[in-house]
Amino acid sequence: MIQGRPLEFLCDTGACRTVVSSGIKLPESRNTILVKSADGALTRSPLSKPVSVVDPVTGWRKRASVVVAPSCPLNLLGRDLMSAFKISVVPVGNGMRAIRTDESEECFLQSDHPDSQGVYYSLRPVIDDLAQSKLLMNTALSVLPNPSKIEMPIIKLHVTMALRPDVDHTYQDSFFSYSPVVLSTTHLITDGDACSVASVLLPTVVTPFHDVSTPPHISLTRNSSTRLECLGHMVEKATRASDFVSTHFHDSDDWQYSPSTGLYRLPLLVLLHCMPAVDPLQ
């Protein structure tokens, strides 16, 4: 039952989050999630505000944010609530069956589903800040001559906060309690050809949730041979470099250049309102 209303669900161990498609209208939050369908298509769906979910058999209760996806053909009970309610999917003679397990029993539910490539937690600018995101991207594009550069789609700009092999409920519950937060970029960093990234200053409340090796950043553009994670290393190099000097770059004297790294940087303050998000790694 959700919010006191009985609903039927298909137990889906391939779904990391519970999906509600019909039977009840839920209040939507400003958080969204990328949903990967069986055919590999990616769509962005809203997450509900925390709602009360009750197992009518055991009476166990859980507050959770679920995916609101009217286009999904069925309501899906994902691994998040299957774990909370100790529901497992086990093989039987004519297929698979969902069962409830006692704490003393072995659970067949695999949190590290073999089809899962992991998830990443991020801070994602809200749609209302689209103009600010475009300002950031356009500033980078104005100084990059390489015609084959690959742009990060504006709606996918984000600050990666953590990588996990699967949904980390302890981390997620705490991280998602901060919404929205305001962060600021500090520098635009580029190789002067095709790669660019913005370094970011995180607000104090979410700094403890930053759990990746490279400094906080927003990836903007790259070339075909550069992986996204390499852009984070550009920020790391620029942060460590002590030889930045003022230089004239693309008709501007505001840029700085580091001979030891070959990187250019421009002091750039852009404020972004961001929401916590979790998405599957592609």
Backbone as a ProteinNet text record, in pm:
[ID]
protein_1_A
[PRIMARY]
MIQGRPLEFLCDTGACRTVVSSGIKLPESRNTILVKSADGALTRSPLSKPVSVVDPVTGWRKRASVVVAPSCPLNLLGRDLMSAFKISVVPVGNGMRAIRTDESEECFLQSDHPDSQGVYYSLRPVIDDLAQSKLLMNTALSVLPNPSKIEMPIIKLHVTMALRPDVDHTYQDSFFSYSPVVLSTTHLITDGDACSVASVLLPTVVTPFHDVSTPPHISLTRNSSTRLECLGHMVEKATRASDFVSTHFHDSDDWQYSPSTGLYRLPLLVLLHCMPAVDPLQ
[TERTIARY]
84.4	0	88.6	47.5	116.9	17.8	56.4	-31.5	-170.4	-172.7	-297.8	-378.5	-331.7	-407.1	-342.8	-420.7	-366.1	-325.8	-206.1	-158.1	-95.5	-102.6	-36	97.7	202.1	335.8	390.4	472.9	554.7	691.9	737.7	871.2	975.6	1062.2	1160.7	1299.1	1378.7	1513.1	1606.5	1565	1646.4	1625	1526.6	1497.6	1556.1	1646.7	1705.6	1607.6	1512.7	1414.7	1273.7	1182.7	1042.2	978.2	896	831.9	680.5	615.6	469.2	422.8	343.8	295.5	147.7	70.3	-74	-132.4	-258.3	-329.4	-334.3	-243	-240.7	-160.2	-200.5	-124.1	-39.6	91.1	183.8	239.8	268.1	330.6	474.4	510.1	644	739.4	862.4	967.6	1038.4	1141.7	1221.3	1337.7	1349.4	1452.8	1408.8	1503.2	1474.4	1577.7	1548	1638.8	1634.4	1747.8	1750	1705.7	1606.2	1552.7	1593.9	1659.3	1702.3	1605.5	1538.2	1439.9	1508.8	1430	1486.3	1554.5	1508.6	1570.5	1688	1726.5	1842.3	1813.5	1689.1	1654.2	1657.7	1707.1	1715.7	1612.3	1535.8	1441	1455.2	1424.5	1432.2	1292.8	1279.3	1150.3	1164.3	1057.4	1062.9	1055.1	1113.7	1096.5	986.9	909	804.4	865.3	789.9	827.2	816.8	887	878	732.5	695	558.6	563.6	451.9	441.9	408.6	493.9	472.8	460.6	355.4	328.4	313.2	380.3	356.8	230.7	120.2	-5.7	-2.3	93.8	101.6	174.9	290.5	371.1	341.5	286.2	263.1	384.9	497.1	617.9	594.7	648.8	626.3	760.5	761.9	883.6	845.7	918.9	901.5	1006.2	961.5	1052.8	1008	1105.6	1076.5	1077.1	971.7	961.6	962.3	994.5	995.8	852.2	816.5	683.4	696.5	643	661.4	532.7	440.9	314.2	332.5	446.1	468.6	508.3	544.5	581	453.6	455	331.6	283.5	372.5	336	396.6	336.8	402.7	510.5	630.9	743.4	795.2	804	866	1014.4	1096	1238.7	1315.7	1447.9	1532.2	1533	1503.9	1503.7	1400.2	1274.8	1169.6	1164.8	1211.8	1219.5	1315.1	1426.3	1521.3	1460.4	1392.1	1333.7	1227.7	1150.1	1041.3	1080.8	1211	1263.8	1184.4	1169.4	1103.8	1211	1210.1	1308.7	1239.2	1311.8	1263	1344.3	1275.1	1343.5	1292.7	1377.8	1333.8	1239.1	1133.8	1041.4	1028.1	950.4	942.4	899.6	807.4	755.1	797	906.6	954.7	1013.3	973	1022.5	904.3	929.7	822.9	879.4	802	841.3	796.5	886.6	853.2	903.3	844.4	893.4	984.8	1095.5	1193.1	1206.5	1232.9	1265.5	1409.7	1445.7	1583.3	1683.4	1639.4	1731.4	1750.7	1666	1674	1768.6	1822.9	1908.2	1822.2	1866.1	1789.3	1844.5	1758.4	1800	1811.2	1767.2	1771.3	1915.6	1957.4	2093.7	2096.3	2153.6	2162.4	2255.9	2361.3	2452	2405.2	2294.6	2234.1	2336.2	2348.4	2452.2	2440.3	2319.3	2303.4	2339.2	2358.8	2385.4	2532.2	2558.1	2694.9	2729.7	2643.7	2667.9	2586.2	2596.1	2523.6	2619.3	2582.3	2658	2562.5	2606.6	2531	2588.1	2500.1	2546.6	2461.2	2511.7	2434.1	2406.8	2279	2239.4	2167	2211.4	2141.9	1994.3	1909.2	1765.5	1735.1	1620.6	1582.5	1573.8	1534.7	1521.9	1655.5	1765.6	1898.8	1958.1	1873.7	1922.1	2004.8	1964.9	2039.1	2180.8	2196.2	2328.4	2413.5	2351.8	2424.1	2469.9	2383.8	2420.3	2533.1	2530.9	2638.7	2772.1	2772.4	2893.7	2943.3	2852.2	2889.8	2934.1	2860.9	2894.3	3029	3063.5	3194.4	3304.8	3283.9	3382.8	3389.4	3274.6	3272.2	3336.6	3332.6	3384.4	3535.7	3604.9	3751.7	3806.9	3719.3	3764.7	3753.2	3866	3862.5	3834.7	3852.6	3839.6	3695.2	3670.3	3532.2	3472.1	3555.8	3505.5	3483.6	3488.5	3469.4	3329.3	3319.5	3193	3141.2	3020.3	2961.8	2877.6	2887.6	2795.7	2659.2	2550.6	2417.9	2388.5	2330.7	2304.7	2227.6	2126.9	2043.6	2116.5	2236.1	2311.6	2430.9	2448	2557.4	2537.4	2646.3	2634	2770.5	2767.9	2887.9	2879.3	2969.4	2969.5	3013.9	2932.9	2962.7	3013.2	2962.1	3002.9	2969.8	3049.6	3024.9	3000.6	2901.1	2867.9	2835	2866.6	2829.9	2679.4	2606.7	2460.9	2408.1	2277.3	2217.9	2265	2315.9	2362.4	2258	2169.5	2055.2	2097.3	2200.3	2245.3	2296.4	2383.3	2435.5	2321.3	2235.5	2129.9	2032	1989.9	1892.3	1946.6	2075.2	2135.3	2158.1	2212.3	2245.2	2120.3	2012.6	1890.8	1815.8	1855.4	1786.9	1826.6	1934	1977.8	1931.5	1824.8	1774.9	1686.8	1708.9	1825.9	1943.7	2061	2178.5	2230.9	2303.2	2360.5	2511.8	2566.5	2711.8	2759	2888.7	2944.6	3064.4	3076.7	3199	3307.2	3432.1	3543.4	3629.2	3656.3	3736.7	3682.4	3697.9	3683	3823.2	3844	3976.2	3969.3	4067.2	4066.4	4207.9	4217.1	4346.1	4365.1	4266.4	4275.6	4240.4	4194.6	4162.7	4018.9	3992.3	3858.5	3805.3	3893.3	3852	3832.4	3723.5	3698.2	3618	3637.9	3573.9	3569.6	3469.4	3458.6	3486.9	3578.6	3599.9	3487.4	3455	3335.2	3368.2	3306.4	3313.8	3182.1	3189.2	3068.7	3028.8	2898.9	2857.1	2896.5	2919.7	2971.4	2883.1	2751.5	2661.1	2675	2718.2	2729.6	2874.3	2969.7	3110.4	3140.9	3085.8	3115.2	3066.7	2976.1	2923.3	3007.8	3108	3194.9	3293.3	3276.3	3349.6	3414.6	3472.9	3550.7	3688.5	3785	3924.7	3958.1	3884.7	3915	3835.2	3883	3811.2	3672.5	3579.9	3445.5	3453.6	3378.6	3385.9	3262.2	3242.8	3137.9	3205.7	3195.2	3253.8	3172.6	3240.6	3171.5	3193.8	3319.1	3348.2	3471.1	3482	3598.2	3617.1	3729.6	3746.6	3715.2	3713.3	3668.2	3760	3884.5	3979.8	3992.6	3919.1	3928	3805	3827	3716.3	3673.7	3547.9	3495.7	3576.6	3620.1	3693.2	3826.8	3879.8	4005.7	3988.6	3867.1	3843.3	3858.9	3822.5	3844.6	3992.3	4073.9	4218.6	4275.3	4211.3	4253.1	4237.2	4124.9	4102.4	4207	4237.1	4336.7	4473.1	4513.6	4641.4	4642.1	4532	4524.3	4527.1	4466	4463.4	4603.2	4681.5	4816.1	4918.3	4892.4	4990.7	5010.5	5136.5	5169.4	5230.9	5224.1	5291.6	5194.6	5069.5	4975.8	5016.7	5023.1	5056.3	4952.2	4932.2	4835.8	4879.1	4781	4811.9	4697.8	4729.6	4627.2	4578.3	4449.7	4394.5	4257.2	4242.1	4115	4059.7	4142.2	4102.7	4068.2	4121.2	4093.8	4222.5	4238.5	4353.7	4319	4201.4	4158.3	4203	4259.7	4298.7	4435.4	4462.2	4592.3	4639.1	4771.1	4828	4932.1	4932.3	5029.9	5122	5249.4	5342.3	5362.8	5359.8	5387.6	5275.5	5153	5039.3	4984.3	5017.1	4961.6	4814.7	4767.1	4625.8	4602.8	4488.2	4441.9	4327.6	4318.1	4203.2	4153.8	4023.6	3958.3	3876.9	3904.4	3817.9	3674	3583.7	3445.1	3350.7	3270.9	3175	3035.1	2981.2	2843.6	2773.7	2664.6	2588.7	2482.9	2474.2	2379.8	2301.3	2169.4	2084.7	2078.9	2118.6	2131	2050.7	2006.1	1932.8	2014	2010.7	2075.7	2007	2084.5	2028.9	2110.1	2048.4	2119	2081	2181.5	2159.4	2245.1	2201.7	2283.4	2404.6	2516.9	2634.5	2609.6	2656	2634.3	2760.9
-119	0	124.9	223.1	351.9	460.1	535.6	641.7	586.2	461.1	399.4	336.1	344.5	288.4	157.3	48.5	-79.3	-70.3	-118.9	-123	-258.5	-304	-427.3	-393.7	-472.8	-451.5	-581.7	-568.5	-678.6	-665.1	-769.2	-764.8	-775	-676.2	-668	-647.9	-755.5	-744.2	-664.5	-636.8	-554.7	-406.1	-369.9	-227.7	-187	-89.1	-46.6	37.6	102.9	186.4	139.7	153.9	120.7	222.5	172.6	256	248.3	362.4	368.8	431.7	354.7	404	439.2	374.1	398.6	357.9	394.6	354.6	460.1	557.9	665.2	781.8	902.1	1020.7	1065	1064.1	1095.9	1236.6	1304.2	1437.1	1424.4	1499.4	1489.6	1587	1541.5	1628.7	1693.7	1770.5	1830.6	1740.2	1624.3	1528.3	1445.7	1411.2	1325.2	1214.3	1114.5	1002	956.2	911.2	853.1	708.1	671	535.4	466.9	350.5	274.4	159.8	157.2	53.7	-72.1	-177.7	-305.6	-295.7	-203.7	-189	-92.2	-45.8	41.6	189.4	226.5	368.4	436.2	560.1	636.9	749.3	758.5	868.3	922.6	1049.6	1109.6	1116	1061.8	1059.6	1126.2	1188.1	1252.2	1150.9	1185.3	1108.4	1174.1	1090.9	1145.4	1204.8	1287.2	1324.4	1199.3	1192.6	1072.6	1038.3	913.7	867.4	745.1	715.1	600.7	475.2	373.4	245.5	137.2	56.2	-46.2	-181.7	-283.6	-421.6	-468.7	-495.2	-529	-662.7	-748	-878.7	-869.6	-804	-796.7	-672	-569.9	-443.7	-354.5	-399.4	-316.9	-191	-81.4	48.8	112.4	182.1	247.8	376	483	605.7	606.2	633.1	624.6	718.4	758.9	831.2	729.1	724.5	627.4	700.4	625.9	682.7	695.2	812.1	834.6	823.5	715.1	688.5	635.4	723.6	679.2	596.5	612.1	537.6	392.8	359	220.9	135.7	17	-62.4	-119.5	-130.1	-190.8	-111.8	-125.6	-80.2	-182.5	-136.9	-226.9	-208	-316.3	-312	-337.9	-235	-245.2	-300.5	-307.9	-365.9	-282.1	-150.7	-66	-112.3	-135.1	-175.9	-326.9	-403.4	-548.5	-580.2	-507.6	-527.1	-482.7	-367.4	-314.8	-408.2	-471.7	-558.8	-706.3	-733.9	-871.2	-961	-912.9	-989.7	-1036.7	-1165.3	-1223.1	-1284.5	-1295.9	-1366.3	-1494	-1607.4	-1736.8	-1819.4	-1909.4	-1996.1	-2104.5	-2130.5	-2241	-2321.8	-2428	-2519.9	-2456.2	-2361.6	-2300.8	-2154.9	-2116.7	-1979.9	-1922.2	-1800.4	-1731.3	-1691	-1682.2	-1642.2	-1553	-1451.8	-1363.4	-1424.3	-1425.9	-1478	-1380.9	-1386.7	-1310.4	-1400.6	-1344.6	-1424.3	-1375	-1468.1	-1430.2	-1383.6	-1311.9	-1262.2	-1376.3	-1494	-1605.9	-1681.3	-1652.4	-1725.4	-1657	-1737.1	-1680.5	-1604	-1488.1	-1404.8	-1422.3	-1448.9	-1471.2	-1341.9	-1233.4	-1105.4	-1059.2	-1036.1	-993	-842.6	-769.6	-624.6	-586.6	-668.3	-640.7	-720.4	-674.6	-742.1	-751.5	-868.8	-884.9	-787.3	-735.4	-639.8	-497.6	-475.7	-341.1	-304.9	-185.9	-137.5	-34.8	-22.4	71.4	198.2	284.6	411.4	523.5	644.9	759.3	859.7	915.3	1019.8	1154.3	1251.9	1379.9	1494.5	1613.8	1735.9	1789.2	1805.4	1841.3	1975.8	2072.2	2201.7	2184.7	2260.6	2252.9	2320.2	2284	2338.1	2490.3	2544.5	2690.6	2761.3	2688.2	2747.1	2715.7	2683.5	2646.2	2757.9	2882.5	2995.5	3001.1	2972.9	2973	2859.1	2743.2	2629.6	2661.1	2726.4	2763.9	2866.8	2958.4	3056.8	2986.4	2887.6	2811.1	2741.5	2673.3	2600.5	2695.6	2803	2895.5	2963.6	2988.9	3047.7	2952.4	2823.8	2723.8	2712	2704.5	2686.2	2802.8	2920.9	3039.8	3038	2950.9	2950	2815.7	2725.9	2593	2579.7	2576.7	2576.3	2440	2331.1	2197.6	2171.6	2153	2134.8	2000	1903.6	1770.1	1751.6	1860.6	1848.5	1794.9	1721.2	1660.5	1738.1	1791.4	1870	1781.8	1805.1	1742.6	1810.1	1733.9	1797.2	1883.8	1999.8	2095	2030.3	1949.3	1890.7	1780.8	1741.1	1637	1692.3	1823.7	1880.1	1843.9	1808.1	1766	1765.3	1759.7	1737.8	1596.5	1509.4	1373	1375.7	1315.2	1315.2	1180.1	1070.8	938	834.5	729	614	492.8	413.6	294.7	179.4	54.3	-60.5	-80.5	-26.1	-35.1	75.9	87.5	191.7	175.4	282.3	284.9	361.2	287.5	351.9	442.4	403.8	487.3	621	614.5	737.2	817.8	750	819	891	825	887.2	1017.2	1016.4	1137.4	1243.5	1201.5	1295.2	1363.5	1287.7	1342.9	1435.6	1438.2	1527.5	1673.2	1696.2	1833.2	1871.4	1948.5	1988.2	2112.2	2212.4	2219.2	2281.1	2276.7	2345.8	2439	2541	2636.6	2618.9	2590.9	2580.2	2684.6	2705.8	2804.8	2745.9	2780.6	2747.1	2846.9	2806.2	2895	2928.5	2827.9	2850.3	2766.6	2819.1	2740.5	2697.5	2568.4	2513.6	2443.6	2467.6	2408.2	2380	2285.9	2260.2	2350.2	2436.1	2527.6	2464.9	2338.6	2270	2217.5	2112.2	2051.5	2019	2015.2	1971.9	2092.3	2089.5	2197.2	2144.1	2206.5	2163	2282.6	2286.7	2394.1	2338.6	2400.8	2362.3	2421.3	2353.7	2386.9	2397.4	2494.3	2506.4	2455.2	2346.4	2287	2358.9	2369.5	2421.6	2324	2376.1	2295.2	2175.5	2190.5	2083.2	1957	1969.8	1850.4	1808	1884	1847	1705.8	1660.6	1523.9	1414.8	1448.1	1347.5	1333.8	1420.7	1411	1297.1	1189.2	1066	1012.6	1101.2	1061.2	1124.8	1068.6	1108.7	1245.2	1288.8	1417	1529.5	1654.3	1766.8	1784.2	1847.5	1870.8	1950.7	1907.5	1973.4	1942.7	2021.1	1997.6	1978.3	1859.7	1831.9	1901.4	1965.5	2043.1	1986.8	1978.1	1929.5	1839.7	1755.5	1666.6	1630	1565.1	1509.8	1360.5	1296.3	1157.1	1060.2	1098.7	1008.4	1033.9	1130.5	1166	1115.7	1036	988.7	1099.6	1094.9	1199.4	1212.4	1096.7	1103.6	1177.2	1183.1	1254.9	1404.9	1456	1598	1633.1	1540.7	1562	1571.8	1494.4	1501.2	1634.7	1697.2	1831.5	1929	1918	2005	1976.9	1849.1	1811.5	1871.9	1864.1	1922.2	2073.6	2137.4	2283.2	2326.6	2247.2	2280	2273.1	2176.6	2158.1	2254	2301	2384.9	2518	2559.9	2686.8	2787.3	2756.7	2843.7	2912	2929.1	3002.2	3149.5	3201	3342.2	3402.2	3532.1	3600.3	3588.5	3572.3	3557.9	3614.5	3650.2	3696.2	3574	3545.2	3423.4	3455.4	3434.2	3459.4	3599.3	3697.3	3839	3880	3808.1	3843	3835	3930.7	3930.1	3871.6	3813.7	3759.9	3616.2	3554.3	3414.1	3399.6	3280.3	3243.9	3115.1	3098	2979.9	2915.6	2782.9	2707.2	2631	2671.8	2601.6	2455.2	2424.5	2286.9	2190.2	2240.1	2153.2	2175.5	2290.4	2323.2	2360.7	2399.3	2430.5	2581	2624.6	2761.8	2761.6	2869.7	2881.1	3025.8	3037.6	3168.1	3174.7	3272.1	3286.5	3309.2	3224.2	3231.4	3189.9	3284	3257.3	3245.3	3124.6	3098.6	3024.9	3080.7	3017.4	2925.2	2803.9	2704.5	2643.4	2641.2	2569.5	2423.2	2332.8	2192.3	2101.1	1989.5	1887.9	1758.6	1683.4	1552.4	1458.5	1372.2	1277.2	1148.7	1039.4	912.7	859.9	816.8	770	646.8	560.4	444.3	485.9	418.9	441.9	380.7	448.2	397.7	332.5
0	0	0	-78.3	-80.1	-40.6	61	112.5	145.2	197.1	238.3	126.7	2.3	-109.9	-156.1	-166.5	-214.4	-361.9	-392.9	-530.7	-557.7	-681.9	-721.6	-787	-750.5	-804	-860.5	-962	-1009.4	-945	-875.5	-814.5	-925.1	-933.5	-1041.4	-981.7	-977.3	-920.1	-1009.7	-1133.8	-1222.6	-1203.7	-1121.2	-1096.7	-962.9	-962.8	-835.6	-755.1	-822.2	-754	-787	-692	-712.9	-806.7	-898.3	-1000.3	-984.7	-978.6	-976.5	-1107.4	-1182.7	-1311.8	-1309.5	-1221.7	-1220.6	-1086.2	-1064.7	-943.6	-836.4	-843	-744.4	-800.5	-769.7	-810.5	-692	-710.6	-602.2	-619	-507.9	-516.2	-564.5	-667.2	-724.2	-656.3	-636.4	-585	-703.2	-675.9	-783.5	-823	-756.6	-791.5	-911.6	-996.4	-1110.6	-1118.3	-1200.5	-1215.6	-1360.2	-1413.6	-1546.9	-1537.6	-1617.3	-1616.1	-1745.5	-1732.1	-1848.7	-1870.5	-1984.8	-2014.1	-2063.9	-2084.6	-2127.1	-2263	-2349.2	-2480.6	-2481	-2361.1	-2347.9	-2358.6	-2385.5	-2398	-2261.5	-2258.6	-2134.3	-2135.6	-2029.2	-2012.4	-1871.1	-1853.8	-1720.6	-1660.8	-1539.4	-1470.2	-1334.3	-1285.9	-1153.9	-1041.3	-927.6	-804.9	-722.5	-655.6	-569.5	-443.5	-376.8	-241.6	-154.5	-39.9	44.3	77.1	51	76.5	167.7	231.1	321.3	241.4	254.1	186.5	293.3	285.6	386.8	319.2	373.7	331.8	403.2	332.5	399.4	471.9	440.2	505.3	638.4	638.8	761.2	843.1	778.5	847.7	853.9	794.9	795.8	713.4	763	701.6	664.3	552.8	505.9	433.5	460.5	382.4	271.6	151	37.5	-73.3	-155.1	-279.2	-392.1	-469.5	-578	-711.8	-817.2	-952	-1002.4	-1050.1	-1108	-1259.6	-1316.7	-1460	-1521.5	-1559	-1619.2	-1745.9	-1814.3	-1938.3	-1913.7	-1790.7	-1758.1	-1758.1	-1819.8	-1828.7	-1695.8	-1597	-1469.2	-1353.9	-1235.6	-1113.3	-1079	-1053.7	-1027.9	-886.2	-811.3	-678.8	-697.5	-674.2	-699	-580.6	-599	-495	-368.5	-380.8	-262	-160.1	-205.4	-112.1	-92.1	-190.6	-169.8	-55.1	-49.9	60.6	192.6	192	315.5	371.8	283	327.1	326.1	302.5	302.7	207.6	85.8	-19.7	-116.9	-147.2	-237.6	-358	-467.6	-585.9	-600	-599.4	-601.4	-718.7	-771	-881.3	-831.3	-907.2	-880	-1008.2	-1002.1	-1115.3	-1245.2	-1238.2	-1361.4	-1378.6	-1316.6	-1333.5	-1206.3	-1171.3	-1052.8	-965.8	-834.4	-743.1	-634.3	-595.8	-485.9	-354.1	-255.9	-123.7	-18.3	100.2	214.8	295.1	343.6	416.4	558.5	650.7	787.1	791.3	898.3	910.2	914.2	962.1	975.6	845	743	618	520.3	431.9	327.2	228.3	189.5	96.8	-44.2	-139.3	-276.3	-355.4	-296.9	-367.5	-382.8	-504.6	-530.7	-551.4	-456.7	-471.3	-585.5	-604	-715.1	-836.4	-894.8	-1008.7	-1121.1	-1186.9	-1288.9	-1405.1	-1430	-1539.1	-1497.4	-1365.7	-1317.2	-1336.7	-1389.7	-1405.3	-1298.6	-1199.1	-1091.6	-1107.7	-1007.4	-1009.7	-970.1	-1005.3	-955.9	-893.6	-781.7	-713.5	-756.6	-774.7	-826.5	-774.9	-796.1	-779.3	-919	-952.3	-1088.2	-1087.1	-1169.2	-1174.1	-1208.5	-1142.1	-1168.3	-1301.9	-1359.7	-1490.2	-1486.9	-1371.3	-1359.8	-1380.6	-1362.4	-1379.5	-1516.6	-1613.4	-1745.8	-1808.8	-1786	-1842.9	-1787	-1657.5	-1596.8	-1652.2	-1671.6	-1728.7	-1870.5	-1948.1	-2085.2	-2086	-1989.6	-1979.1	-1958.4	-1872.3	-1844.2	-1970.9	-2040.1	-2161.2	-2271.8	-2292.9	-2402	-2380.5	-2254.2	-2225.4	-2267.6	-2242.6	-2283.6	-2435.5	-2500.6	-2646.2	-2719.9	-2661.1	-2729.5	-2745.3	-2672.1	-2679.1	-2726.8	-2773	-2815.4	-2966.8	-3038.7	-3185.4	-3248	-3174	-3232.4	-3276.3	-3406.5	-3453.4	-3414	-3374.3	-3340.3	-3190.9	-3114.9	-2970.2	-2939.1	-2829.4	-2786.6	-2666.5	-2678.3	-2569.9	-2478.4	-2349.1	-2255.5	-2272.2	-2292	-2303.1	-2181	-2204.1	-2096	-1981.2	-2013.3	-1907.1	-1830.7	-1878.6	-1809.2	-1731.2	-1729.4	-1650.4	-1504.3	-1436.2	-1296.8	-1229.8	-1098.1	-1017.5	-962.2	-1002.8	-949.6	-804.1	-717.5	-574.7	-525.5	-582	-536	-642	-647.1	-733.5	-644.9	-679.3	-601.3	-696.4	-655.9	-739.8	-748.1	-651.2	-649.4	-559.8	-549.8	-466.1	-321.7	-263.1	-124.5	-43.7	22.5	87.8	203	278	389.3	337.6	236	173.9	113.1	39.2	-35.3	56.5	164	254.1	312.7	347.8	404.9	297.9	184.1	76.1	21.9	4.1	-54.7	40.6	166.7	261.1	239	162.1	132.6	-8	-15.8	-147.4	-135.2	-223.1	-310.2	-236.4	-300.1	-247.5	-356.4	-314.4	-409.8	-410.3	-526.5	-539.6	-639.9	-642	-734.7	-807.8	-934.4	-1005.8	-964.5	-976.5	-942	-1063.7	-1148.3	-1268.6	-1384.2	-1503.5	-1625.1	-1665.5	-1683.4	-1714	-1849.5	-1935.8	-2069.5	-2117.5	-2212	-2276.2	-2397.6	-2425.8	-2538.6	-2671.6	-2668.9	-2794.3	-2794.9	-2714.4	-2715.7	-2576.9	-2478.3	-2344.2	-2252.5	-2176.9	-2081.3	-1964	-1849.3	-1725.6	-1631.1	-1545.4	-1446.6	-1308.1	-1235.6	-1096.2	-1012.2	-902.3	-825.1	-677	-610.7	-465.5	-408.1	-332.3	-274.6	-146.6	-118.9	11.6	121.6	240	350.9	382.4	371.1	414.1	330.2	203.8	119.9	95.5	147	128.9	178.2	293.1	338.6	243.5	151.9	60.2	-65.9	-80.6	-198.2	-176.3	-252	-226.4	-354.3	-433.1	-549.7	-538.7	-611.7	-591.6	-650.8	-752.4	-815.2	-749.9	-758.5	-697.4	-760.5	-689.6	-745	-875.3	-975.6	-1105.7	-1188.3	-1293.4	-1392.3	-1527.4	-1584.2	-1715.2	-1823.4	-1918	-2021.9	-2161.9	-2204.2	-2339.4	-2336.1	-2439	-2450.1	-2596.9	-2626.8	-2761.1	-2757.3	-2872.1	-2879.6	-2806.5	-2784.7	-2719.4	-2569.1	-2517.2	-2375	-2301	-2196.3	-2114.2	-2018.4	-1977.2	-1889.4	-1761.2	-1705.6	-1579.4	-1593.2	-1716.1	-1737.6	-1717.6	-1737.2	-1715.4	-1567.8	-1480.8	-1338.2	-1305	-1376.8	-1354.1	-1402.1	-1500.9	-1541.7	-1425.8	-1354.7	-1238.5	-1131.8	-1113.1	-1012.6	-1045.9	-1172.3	-1214.6	-1195.7	-1233.7	-1221.5	-1075.7	-988.5	-846	-785.7	-831.7	-777.2	-838.1	-958.4	-1028.5	-957	-950.1	-883.2	-979.9	-1110.8	-1207.3	-1304	-1265	-1351	-1358.8	-1480.5	-1502.1	-1596.1	-1585.1	-1671.8	-1817.3	-1905.5	-2047.2	-2131	-2253.3	-2347.8	-2425.1	-2414	-2474.3	-2531.6	-2662.4	-2732.2	-2701.3	-2727.1	-2714.8	-2571.9	-2475.2	-2335.1	-2254	-2162.4	-2072.5	-1936.1	-1922.6	-1793.3	-1770.3	-1872.4	-1861	-1794.9	-1744	-1688.6	-1756.1	-1762.7	-1828.6	-1738	-1735.1	-1656.6	-1751.4	-1764.9	-1854.1	-1815.5	-1686.4	-1643.3	-1680.7	-1692.2	-1724.4	-1865.1	-1925.5	-2055.9	-2050.7	-1932.5	-1913.8	-1900.9	-1949.1	-1931.4	-1830	-1754.8	-1664.6	-1660.7	-1639	-1632.3	-1503.7	-1414.9	-1296.8	-1342.8	-1296.3	-1343.8	-1231.2	-1185.1	-1077.5	-1136.7	-1132.8	-1175.7	-1062.5	-1013.5	-905.9	-965.1	-911	-960.8	-845.7	-858.5	-763.5	-808.8	-721.7	-760.7	-668.4	-726.7	-652.9	-652.3	-541.8	-540.4	-639.2	-701.8	-798.3	-794.8	-838.9	-856.6	-994.2	-1069.9	-1206.5	-1232.1	-1325	-1360	-1441	-1415.2	-1497.9	-1634.7	-1738.2	-1873.6	-1925.6
[MASK]
++++++++++++++++++++++++++++++++++++++++++++++++++++++++++++++++++++++++++++++++++++++++++++++++++++++++++++++++++++++++++++++++++++++++++++++++++++++++++++++++++++++++++++++++++++++++++++++++++++++++++++++++++++++++++++++++++++++++++++++++++++++++++++++++++++++++++++++++++++++++++

